[in-house]
Amino acid sequence: MRTYDLGTLTIADHDVDQLTDALDIPTHRFEALIDLAKRAWEYEDTISESIEFIAKNASGSELVLTLVFFGRIWEDNEQEKEESEEQ
């Protein structure tokens, strides 16, 4: 079963429908928002540019959820960077 780790919240596949219903986001947009966060991380040079990229491509609840995904990507990359520096 696929899971999505959002820091303090882990969402399993079957929970996506409940989350998207609560946020009034079409279920089919969930993966697209994850991809948007990944594209923003890979595409832009600075965090502020990445956030602007997200803001241009999402709004409302979708914007908020995408920023959460973006934050997880940022945290994961920082953790990987720290671990590689320790070695």
Short mmCIF file of N, CA, C and O in Angstrom, two decimals:
data_model
loop_
_atom_site.label_atom_id
_atom_site.label_comp_id
_atom_site.label_asym_id
_atom_site.label_seq_id
_atom_site.Cartn_x
_atom_site.Cartn_y
_atom_site.Cartn_z
N MET A 1 0.84 -1.17 0.00
CA MET A 1 0.00 0.00 0.00
C MET A 1 0.89 1.24 0.00
O MET A 1 1.84 1.35 0.75
N ARG A 2 0.60 2.15 -0.85
CA ARG A 2 1.36 3.40 -0.94
C ARG A 2 1.01 4.31 0.24
O ARG A 2 -0.13 4.41 0.64
N THR A 3 2.05 4.95 0.79
CA THR A 3 1.83 5.92 1.86
C THR A 3 2.55 7.21 1.52
O THR A 3 3.51 7.22 0.75
N TYR A 4 2.07 8.29 2.10
CA TYR A 4 2.64 9.61 1.90
C TYR A 4 3.00 10.16 3.28
O TYR A 4 2.13 10.34 4.12
N ASP A 5 4.27 10.43 3.51
CA ASP A 5 4.73 10.93 4.80
C ASP A 5 4.75 12.45 4.76
O ASP A 5 5.53 13.04 4.04
N LEU A 6 3.87 13.07 5.54
CA LEU A 6 3.78 14.52 5.57
C LEU A 6 4.34 15.09 6.87
O LEU A 6 3.92 16.12 7.35
N GLY A 7 5.29 14.41 7.44
CA GLY A 7 5.91 14.89 8.68
C GLY A 7 5.18 14.34 9.88
O GLY A 7 5.46 13.26 10.33
N THR A 8 4.22 15.09 10.39
CA THR A 8 3.47 14.63 11.54
C THR A 8 2.27 13.79 11.14
O THR A 8 1.56 13.28 11.99
N LEU A 9 2.07 13.62 9.85
CA LEU A 9 0.92 12.89 9.34
C LEU A 9 1.37 11.95 8.22
O LEU A 9 2.07 12.37 7.31
N THR A 10 1.00 10.69 8.33
CA THR A 10 1.25 9.74 7.26
C THR A 10 -0.09 9.34 6.67
O THR A 10 -0.99 8.93 7.39
N ILE A 11 -0.21 9.48 5.36
CA ILE A 11 -1.47 9.20 4.67
C ILE A 11 -1.30 7.94 3.84
O ILE A 11 -0.38 7.86 3.02
N ALA A 12 -2.16 6.98 4.05
CA ALA A 12 -2.16 5.76 3.24
C ALA A 12 -3.08 5.99 2.04
O ALA A 12 -3.91 6.90 2.05
N ASP A 13 -2.91 5.15 1.03
CA ASP A 13 -3.71 5.28 -0.19
C ASP A 13 -5.19 5.47 0.11
O ASP A 13 -5.84 6.32 -0.47
N HIS A 14 -5.73 4.65 1.00
CA HIS A 14 -7.17 4.72 1.26
C HIS A 14 -7.58 5.99 2.00
O HIS A 14 -8.74 6.34 2.01
N ASP A 15 -6.62 6.72 2.58
CA ASP A 15 -6.92 7.98 3.26
C ASP A 15 -6.93 9.17 2.32
O ASP A 15 -7.42 10.24 2.69
N VAL A 16 -6.41 9.00 1.12
CA VAL A 16 -6.33 10.11 0.17
C VAL A 16 -7.72 10.66 -0.12
O VAL A 16 -7.92 11.87 -0.15
N ASP A 17 -8.69 9.78 -0.32
CA ASP A 17 -10.05 10.23 -0.61
C ASP A 17 -10.60 11.09 0.52
O ASP A 17 -11.21 12.13 0.28
N GLN A 18 -10.37 10.69 1.77
CA GLN A 18 -10.86 11.46 2.90
C GLN A 18 -10.18 12.82 2.97
O GLN A 18 -10.83 13.83 3.22
N LEU A 19 -8.88 12.85 2.76
CA LEU A 19 -8.14 14.10 2.81
C LEU A 19 -8.57 15.04 1.69
O LEU A 19 -8.83 16.22 1.93
N THR A 20 -8.66 14.52 0.49
CA THR A 20 -9.05 15.37 -0.63
C THR A 20 -10.49 15.85 -0.47
O THR A 20 -10.80 16.99 -0.82
N ASP A 21 -11.37 15.02 0.07
CA ASP A 21 -12.74 15.47 0.34
C ASP A 21 -12.75 16.59 1.38
O ASP A 21 -13.44 17.59 1.21
N ALA A 22 -11.97 16.43 2.44
CA ALA A 22 -11.93 17.43 3.50
C ALA A 22 -11.40 18.77 2.99
O ALA A 22 -11.84 19.83 3.43
N LEU A 23 -10.44 18.71 2.06
CA LEU A 23 -9.84 19.93 1.51
C LEU A 23 -10.54 20.41 0.24
O LEU A 23 -10.14 21.41 -0.35
N ASP A 24 -11.57 19.67 -0.18
CA ASP A 24 -12.32 19.99 -1.40
C ASP A 24 -11.40 20.04 -2.63
O ASP A 24 -11.44 20.97 -3.43
N ILE A 25 -10.55 19.02 -2.73
CA ILE A 25 -9.63 18.87 -3.85
C ILE A 25 -10.03 17.59 -4.59
O ILE A 25 -10.21 16.56 -3.96
N PRO A 26 -10.17 17.64 -5.91
CA PRO A 26 -10.46 16.40 -6.64
C PRO A 26 -9.37 15.35 -6.38
O PRO A 26 -8.18 15.68 -6.39
N THR A 27 -9.77 14.12 -6.13
CA THR A 27 -8.83 13.05 -5.80
C THR A 27 -7.75 12.90 -6.85
O THR A 27 -6.58 12.69 -6.53
N HIS A 28 -8.10 13.06 -8.13
CA HIS A 28 -7.12 12.88 -9.20
C HIS A 28 -6.02 13.95 -9.16
O HIS A 28 -4.96 13.79 -9.76
N ARG A 29 -6.23 15.04 -8.42
CA ARG A 29 -5.23 16.11 -8.33
C ARG A 29 -4.14 15.82 -7.30
O ARG A 29 -3.10 16.46 -7.30
N PHE A 30 -4.36 14.85 -6.40
CA PHE A 30 -3.42 14.58 -5.32
C PHE A 30 -2.02 14.29 -5.85
O PHE A 30 -1.05 14.94 -5.46
N GLU A 31 -1.89 13.35 -6.74
CA GLU A 31 -0.58 13.00 -7.32
C GLU A 31 -0.01 14.16 -8.13
O GLU A 31 1.20 14.39 -8.13
N ALA A 32 -0.88 14.92 -8.80
CA ALA A 32 -0.42 16.07 -9.57
C ALA A 32 0.20 17.12 -8.65
O ALA A 32 1.18 17.78 -9.02
N LEU A 33 -0.33 17.28 -7.46
CA LEU A 33 0.22 18.25 -6.51
C LEU A 33 1.56 17.79 -5.97
O LEU A 33 2.47 18.61 -5.76
N ILE A 34 1.71 16.51 -5.77
CA ILE A 34 3.01 15.96 -5.37
C ILE A 34 4.03 16.22 -6.47
O ILE A 34 5.14 16.67 -6.21
N ASP A 35 3.63 15.97 -7.70
CA ASP A 35 4.52 16.23 -8.84
C ASP A 35 4.87 17.71 -8.96
O ASP A 35 6.00 18.06 -9.30
N LEU A 36 3.90 18.58 -8.70
CA LEU A 36 4.16 20.02 -8.74
C LEU A 36 5.21 20.41 -7.71
O LEU A 36 6.14 21.17 -8.01
N ALA A 37 5.12 19.86 -6.52
CA ALA A 37 6.11 20.15 -5.47
C ALA A 37 7.49 19.66 -5.89
O ALA A 37 8.49 20.36 -5.70
N LYS A 38 7.56 18.49 -6.50
CA LYS A 38 8.84 17.94 -6.97
C LYS A 38 9.41 18.80 -8.08
O LYS A 38 10.61 19.09 -8.10
N ARG A 39 8.56 19.22 -9.02
CA ARG A 39 9.03 20.08 -10.11
C ARG A 39 9.54 21.41 -9.58
O ARG A 39 10.55 21.92 -10.06
N ALA A 40 8.85 21.96 -8.59
CA ALA A 40 9.29 23.24 -8.01
C ALA A 40 10.66 23.08 -7.35
O ALA A 40 11.51 23.96 -7.47
N TRP A 41 10.88 21.97 -6.67
CA TRP A 41 12.17 21.73 -6.01
C TRP A 41 13.28 21.59 -7.05
O TRP A 41 14.36 22.16 -6.90
N GLU A 42 13.03 20.86 -8.11
CA GLU A 42 14.05 20.58 -9.11
C GLU A 42 14.27 21.76 -10.07
O GLU A 42 15.38 21.96 -10.57
N TYR A 43 13.25 22.54 -10.32
CA TYR A 43 13.29 23.55 -11.37
C TYR A 43 13.93 24.86 -10.95
O TYR A 43 14.68 25.47 -11.71
N GLU A 44 13.67 25.32 -9.74
CA GLU A 44 14.08 26.66 -9.34
C GLU A 44 15.39 26.65 -8.56
O GLU A 44 15.78 25.64 -7.97
N ASP A 45 16.07 27.81 -8.52
CA ASP A 45 17.37 27.93 -7.86
C ASP A 45 17.26 28.27 -6.37
O ASP A 45 18.13 27.92 -5.60
N THR A 46 16.22 28.98 -5.98
CA THR A 46 16.07 29.37 -4.58
C THR A 46 14.72 28.91 -4.05
O THR A 46 13.79 28.65 -4.83
N ILE A 47 14.62 28.86 -2.73
CA ILE A 47 13.35 28.45 -2.11
C ILE A 47 12.24 29.43 -2.48
O ILE A 47 11.13 29.01 -2.81
N SER A 48 12.53 30.71 -2.45
CA SER A 48 11.49 31.70 -2.77
C SER A 48 11.02 31.55 -4.22
O SER A 48 9.82 31.70 -4.50
N GLU A 49 11.94 31.24 -5.14
CA GLU A 49 11.53 31.01 -6.53
C GLU A 49 10.66 29.76 -6.63
O GLU A 49 9.70 29.73 -7.40
N SER A 50 11.01 28.74 -5.87
CA SER A 50 10.22 27.52 -5.88
C SER A 50 8.81 27.78 -5.35
O SER A 50 7.83 27.28 -5.91
N ILE A 51 8.71 28.56 -4.29
CA ILE A 51 7.40 28.88 -3.73
C ILE A 51 6.58 29.71 -4.72
O ILE A 51 5.37 29.49 -4.88
N GLU A 52 7.22 30.64 -5.40
CA GLU A 52 6.53 31.43 -6.44
C GLU A 52 6.03 30.51 -7.55
O GLU A 52 4.91 30.68 -8.04
N PHE A 53 6.85 29.54 -7.95
CA PHE A 53 6.46 28.58 -8.98
C PHE A 53 5.21 27.82 -8.54
O PHE A 53 4.27 27.65 -9.31
N ILE A 54 5.20 27.38 -7.29
CA ILE A 54 4.03 26.66 -6.77
C ILE A 54 2.81 27.58 -6.76
O ILE A 54 1.72 27.18 -7.18
N ALA A 55 2.99 28.81 -6.29
CA ALA A 55 1.87 29.75 -6.20
C ALA A 55 1.27 30.08 -7.57
O ALA A 55 0.07 30.35 -7.67
N LYS A 56 2.10 30.04 -8.60
CA LYS A 56 1.59 30.30 -9.95
C LYS A 56 0.79 29.12 -10.49
O LYS A 56 0.01 29.28 -11.42
N ASN A 57 1.01 27.94 -9.92
CA ASN A 57 0.40 26.73 -10.46
C ASN A 57 -0.64 26.08 -9.56
O ASN A 57 -1.21 25.05 -9.92
N ALA A 58 -0.89 26.67 -8.39
CA ALA A 58 -1.90 26.13 -7.48
C ALA A 58 -2.49 27.27 -6.66
O ALA A 58 -1.86 28.30 -6.48
N SER A 59 -3.68 27.05 -6.17
CA SER A 59 -4.32 28.06 -5.32
C SER A 59 -5.20 27.38 -4.29
O SER A 59 -5.49 26.18 -4.40
N GLY A 60 -5.60 28.12 -3.29
CA GLY A 60 -6.51 27.60 -2.27
C GLY A 60 -5.93 26.39 -1.54
O GLY A 60 -4.75 26.37 -1.19
N SER A 61 -6.76 25.40 -1.33
CA SER A 61 -6.35 24.19 -0.62
C SER A 61 -5.24 23.45 -1.36
O SER A 61 -4.37 22.85 -0.74
N GLU A 62 -5.27 23.50 -2.68
CA GLU A 62 -4.22 22.84 -3.46
C GLU A 62 -2.87 23.49 -3.18
O GLU A 62 -1.86 22.80 -3.07
N LEU A 63 -2.84 24.80 -3.05
CA LEU A 63 -1.61 25.52 -2.74
C LEU A 63 -1.08 25.08 -1.38
O LEU A 63 0.11 24.78 -1.24
N VAL A 64 -1.94 25.04 -0.40
CA VAL A 64 -1.53 24.65 0.95
C VAL A 64 -0.96 23.24 0.96
O VAL A 64 0.12 22.98 1.50
N LEU A 65 -1.67 22.30 0.35
CA LEU A 65 -1.21 20.90 0.33
C LEU A 65 0.11 20.78 -0.44
O LEU A 65 1.02 20.06 0.00
N THR A 66 0.25 21.49 -1.54
CA THR A 66 1.49 21.45 -2.31
C THR A 66 2.66 22.01 -1.49
O THR A 66 3.77 21.47 -1.53
N LEU A 67 2.41 23.07 -0.73
CA LEU A 67 3.47 23.61 0.13
C LEU A 67 3.87 22.62 1.22
O LEU A 67 5.04 22.55 1.59
N VAL A 68 2.92 21.84 1.72
CA VAL A 68 3.25 20.78 2.69
C VAL A 68 4.16 19.75 2.03
O VAL A 68 5.18 19.36 2.59
N PHE A 69 3.80 19.32 0.82
CA PHE A 69 4.64 18.37 0.10
C PHE A 69 6.03 18.95 -0.15
O PHE A 69 7.04 18.28 0.02
N PHE A 70 6.07 20.20 -0.55
CA PHE A 70 7.34 20.88 -0.80
C PHE A 70 8.19 20.91 0.47
O PHE A 70 9.40 20.67 0.43
N GLY A 71 7.57 21.19 1.60
CA GLY A 71 8.28 21.20 2.87
C GLY A 71 8.89 19.85 3.21
O GLY A 71 10.02 19.77 3.70
N ARG A 72 8.17 18.78 2.90
CA ARG A 72 8.70 17.43 3.14
C ARG A 72 9.90 17.15 2.23
O ARG A 72 10.89 16.56 2.65
N ILE A 73 9.81 17.57 0.99
CA ILE A 73 10.94 17.39 0.07
C ILE A 73 12.14 18.15 0.59
O ILE A 73 13.27 17.62 0.60
N TRP A 74 11.94 19.36 1.04
CA TRP A 74 13.02 20.19 1.58
C TRP A 74 13.64 19.51 2.79
O TRP A 74 14.86 19.39 2.89
N GLU A 75 12.81 19.06 3.73
CA GLU A 75 13.32 18.37 4.92
C GLU A 75 14.11 17.12 4.55
O GLU A 75 15.18 16.87 5.12
N ASP A 76 13.57 16.32 3.64
CA ASP A 76 14.25 15.09 3.23
C ASP A 76 15.60 15.40 2.61
O ASP A 76 16.60 14.72 2.88
N ASN A 77 15.66 16.43 1.77
CA ASN A 77 16.92 16.80 1.14
C ASN A 77 17.93 17.33 2.15
O ASN A 77 19.12 17.04 2.05
N GLU A 78 17.47 18.10 3.12
CA GLU A 78 18.36 18.61 4.17
C GLU A 78 18.91 17.46 5.01
O GLU A 78 20.09 17.44 5.36
N GLN A 79 18.05 16.49 5.32
CA GLN A 79 18.48 15.33 6.12
C GLN A 79 19.52 14.52 5.34
O GLN A 79 20.53 14.10 5.90
N GLU A 80 19.27 14.29 4.05
CA GLU A 80 20.22 13.55 3.23
C GLU A 80 21.54 14.30 3.14
O GLU A 80 22.62 13.69 3.19
N LYS A 81 21.49 15.61 3.03
CA LYS A 81 22.70 16.43 2.96
C LYS A 81 23.50 16.31 4.26
O LYS A 81 24.72 16.14 4.22
N GLU A 82 22.82 16.40 5.39
CA GLU A 82 23.50 16.26 6.69
C GLU A 82 24.13 14.89 6.84
O GLU A 82 25.26 14.77 7.34
N GLU A 83 23.41 13.86 6.43
CA GLU A 83 23.93 12.49 6.55
C GLU A 83 25.15 12.30 5.66
O GLU A 83 26.11 11.64 6.05
N SER A 84 25.15 12.87 4.46
CA SER A 84 26.29 12.71 3.58
C SER A 84 27.49 13.51 4.09
O SER A 84 28.64 13.11 3.88
N GLU A 85 27.26 14.63 4.77
CA GLU A 85 28.35 15.42 5.33
C GLU A 85 28.99 14.73 6.53
O GLU A 85 30.17 14.89 6.79
N GLU A 86 28.20 13.93 7.26
CA GLU A 86 28.72 13.22 8.42
C GLU A 86 29.63 12.06 8.01
O GLU A 86 30.46 11.63 8.78
N GLN A 87 29.43 11.56 6.81
CA GLN A 87 30.21 10.40 6.36
C GLN A 87 31.52 10.80 5.84
O GLN A 87 32.33 11.27 5.59
#
